Amino acid sequence: SASTVPGSRGALLSYTQDSVLPSFWGVTETQFTMGLDEDITNAFTPSKNLRVFQEAGMGHVLWFNPNLMTGGVSVQQFVTLMVTDSASWASVGP
């Protein structure tokens, strides 16, 4: 949780519909997406040190496409802003 290591930053990089994790966890894609939405709303959004990069659509592992853009920010830019402690690091998504 964000409160466990308040001096650190963490991020979730995800498609809105992950194509692998629902079957791994034994849930439907709809259940997974609903849980993801709840976690983003309840854990990431109010946090001072957690952010989300979320791309609309189905897929898995955004990191394989560092130039993928959402909200005007690429995966690579998002991660760079995170690791350099940039004040402009913010959640982005559809």
PDB file of C-alpha atoms in Angstrom:
ATOM      1  CA  SER A   1       0.000   0.000   0.000  1.00  0.00           C
ATOM      2  CA  ALA A   2       1.019   3.606  -0.471  1.00  0.00           C
ATOM      3  CA  SER A   3       1.172   4.217   3.272  1.00  0.00           C
ATOM      4  CA  THR A   4       3.668   1.362   3.806  1.00  0.00           C
ATOM      5  CA  VAL A   5       6.425   3.159   1.887  1.00  0.00           C
ATOM      6  CA  PRO A   6       5.322   6.812   1.745  1.00  0.00           C
ATOM      7  CA  GLY A   7       8.644   8.016   0.316  1.00  0.00           C
ATOM      8  CA  SER A   8       8.378   5.757  -2.733  1.00  0.00           C
ATOM      9  CA  ARG A   9       6.357   5.951  -5.914  1.00  0.00           C
ATOM     10  CA  GLY A  10       4.455   3.141  -7.571  1.00  0.00           C
ATOM     11  CA  ALA A  11       2.461   2.770 -10.760  1.00  0.00           C
ATOM     12  CA  LEU A  12      -0.041   0.518 -12.418  1.00  0.00           C
ATOM     13  CA  LEU A  13       0.306   0.160 -16.187  1.00  0.00           C
ATOM     14  CA  SER A  14      -2.706  -1.605 -17.633  1.00  0.00           C
ATOM     15  CA  TYR A  15      -5.093  -1.998 -20.503  1.00  0.00           C
ATOM     16  CA  THR A  16      -8.725  -1.407 -19.556  1.00  0.00           C
ATOM     17  CA  GLN A  17      -9.319  -5.047 -20.493  1.00  0.00           C
ATOM     18  CA  ASP A  18      -6.333  -7.248 -19.697  1.00  0.00           C
ATOM     19  CA  SER A  19      -6.203 -10.299 -21.955  1.00  0.00           C
ATOM     20  CA  VAL A  20      -4.254 -12.580 -19.567  1.00  0.00           C
ATOM     21  CA  LEU A  21      -4.873 -11.791 -15.903  1.00  0.00           C
ATOM     22  CA  PRO A  22      -8.599 -12.647 -15.698  1.00  0.00           C
ATOM     23  CA  SER A  23      -7.926 -16.290 -16.594  1.00  0.00           C
ATOM     24  CA  PHE A  24      -4.902 -16.350 -14.263  1.00  0.00           C
ATOM     25  CA  TRP A  25      -7.115 -15.230 -11.355  1.00  0.00           C
ATOM     26  CA  GLY A  26     -10.076 -17.391 -12.446  1.00  0.00           C
ATOM     27  CA  VAL A  27     -12.481 -14.512 -13.025  1.00  0.00           C
ATOM     28  CA  THR A  28     -14.290 -13.140 -16.036  1.00  0.00           C
ATOM     29  CA  GLU A  29     -12.916 -10.173 -17.954  1.00  0.00           C
ATOM     30  CA  THR A  30     -15.870  -8.131 -16.681  1.00  0.00           C
ATOM     31  CA  GLN A  31     -15.119  -9.043 -13.050  1.00  0.00           C
ATOM     32  CA  PHE A  32     -11.451  -8.221 -13.536  1.00  0.00           C
ATOM     33  CA  THR A  33     -12.208  -4.840 -15.132  1.00  0.00           C
ATOM     34  CA  MET A  34     -14.673  -3.972 -12.351  1.00  0.00           C
ATOM     35  CA  GLY A  35     -12.087  -4.887  -9.713  1.00  0.00           C
ATOM     36  CA  LEU A  36      -9.437  -2.871 -11.524  1.00  0.00           C
ATOM     37  CA  ASP A  37     -11.756   0.141 -11.648  1.00  0.00           C
ATOM     38  CA  GLU A  38     -12.473  -0.192  -7.907  1.00  0.00           C
ATOM     39  CA  ASP A  39      -8.774  -0.461  -7.034  1.00  0.00           C
ATOM     40  CA  ILE A  40      -7.939   2.610  -9.128  1.00  0.00           C
ATOM     41  CA  THR A  41     -10.757   4.585  -7.517  1.00  0.00           C
ATOM     42  CA  ASN A  42     -10.084   3.447  -3.952  1.00  0.00           C
ATOM     43  CA  ALA A  43      -6.309   3.004  -3.799  1.00  0.00           C
ATOM     44  CA  PHE A  44      -4.582   4.873  -6.600  1.00  0.00           C
ATOM     45  CA  THR A  45      -6.656   8.010  -7.128  1.00  0.00           C
ATOM     46  CA  PRO A  46      -6.516   9.334  -3.545  1.00  0.00           C
ATOM     47  CA  SER A  47      -2.839   8.394  -3.080  1.00  0.00           C
ATOM     48  CA  LYS A  48      -0.028  10.921  -3.045  1.00  0.00           C
ATOM     49  CA  ASN A  49       2.516   8.410  -4.393  1.00  0.00           C
ATOM     50  CA  LEU A  50       0.604   6.011  -6.674  1.00  0.00           C
ATOM     51  CA  ARG A  51      -0.428   6.699 -10.272  1.00  0.00           C
ATOM     52  CA  VAL A  52      -2.038   4.810 -13.153  1.00  0.00           C
ATOM     53  CA  PHE A  53      -1.283   4.588 -16.863  1.00  0.00           C
ATOM     54  CA  GLN A  54      -4.304   2.951 -18.446  1.00  0.00           C
ATOM     55  CA  GLU A  55      -4.846   2.317 -22.163  1.00  0.00           C
ATOM     56  CA  ALA A  56      -8.305   1.669 -23.606  1.00  0.00           C
ATOM     57  CA  GLY A  57      -8.639  -1.734 -25.196  1.00  0.00           C
ATOM     58  CA  MET A  58      -7.537  -5.298 -24.738  1.00  0.00           C
ATOM     59  CA  GLY A  59      -3.953  -6.417 -24.320  1.00  0.00           C
ATOM     60  CA  HIS A  60      -1.288  -7.324 -21.804  1.00  0.00           C
ATOM     61  CA  VAL A  61       2.080  -5.800 -20.841  1.00  0.00           C
ATOM     62  CA  LEU A  62       2.161  -2.176 -21.944  1.00  0.00           C
ATOM     63  CA  TRP A  63       5.906  -2.041 -21.402  1.00  0.00           C
ATOM     64  CA  PHE A  64       6.524  -3.855 -24.714  1.00  0.00           C
ATOM     65  CA  ASN A  65       5.252  -0.736 -26.497  1.00  0.00           C
ATOM     66  CA  PRO A  66       7.049   2.216 -24.823  1.00  0.00           C
ATOM     67  CA  ASN A  67       5.761   4.663 -27.464  1.00  0.00           C
ATOM     68  CA  LEU A  68       2.099   3.816 -26.804  1.00  0.00           C
ATOM     69  CA  MET A  69       0.263   7.063 -26.024  1.00  0.00           C
ATOM     70  CA  THR A  70      -2.747   7.719 -23.824  1.00  0.00           C
ATOM     71  CA  GLY A  71      -3.820  11.090 -22.528  1.00  0.00           C
ATOM     72  CA  GLY A  72      -1.002  12.671 -24.547  1.00  0.00           C
ATOM     73  CA  VAL A  73       1.695  10.751 -22.605  1.00  0.00           C
ATOM     74  CA  SER A  74       3.668   7.697 -23.733  1.00  0.00           C
ATOM     75  CA  VAL A  75       4.452   4.721 -21.501  1.00  0.00           C
ATOM     76  CA  GLN A  76       8.130   5.749 -21.560  1.00  0.00           C
ATOM     77  CA  GLN A  77       7.349   9.366 -20.613  1.00  0.00           C
ATOM     78  CA  PHE A  78       5.067   8.226 -17.779  1.00  0.00           C
ATOM     79  CA  VAL A  79       7.717   5.922 -16.285  1.00  0.00           C
ATOM     80  CA  THR A  80      10.460   8.539 -16.748  1.00  0.00           C
ATOM     81  CA  LEU A  81       8.372  11.134 -14.878  1.00  0.00           C
ATOM     82  CA  MET A  82       7.837   8.591 -12.089  1.00  0.00           C
ATOM     83  CA  VAL A  83      11.467   7.563 -11.598  1.00  0.00           C
ATOM     84  CA  THR A  84      12.804  11.130 -11.806  1.00  0.00           C
ATOM     85  CA  ASP A  85      10.403  12.287  -9.058  1.00  0.00           C
ATOM     86  CA  SER A  86       8.864  14.810 -11.435  1.00  0.00           C
ATOM     87  CA  ALA A  87       6.172  17.007  -9.913  1.00  0.00           C
ATOM     88  CA  SER A  88       4.243  16.684 -13.188  1.00  0.00           C
ATOM     89  CA  TRP A  89       3.859  12.885 -12.884  1.00  0.00           C
ATOM     90  CA  ALA A  90       0.118  12.202 -13.020  1.00  0.00           C
ATOM     91  CA  SER A  91      -2.301   9.389 -13.784  1.00  0.00           C
ATOM     92  CA  VAL A  92      -3.364   9.145 -17.423  1.00  0.00           C
ATOM     93  CA  GLY A  93      -5.992   7.132 -19.177  1.00  0.00           C
ATOM     94  CA  PRO A  94      -8.919   7.021 -21.490  1.00  0.00           C
TER      95      PRO A  94
END
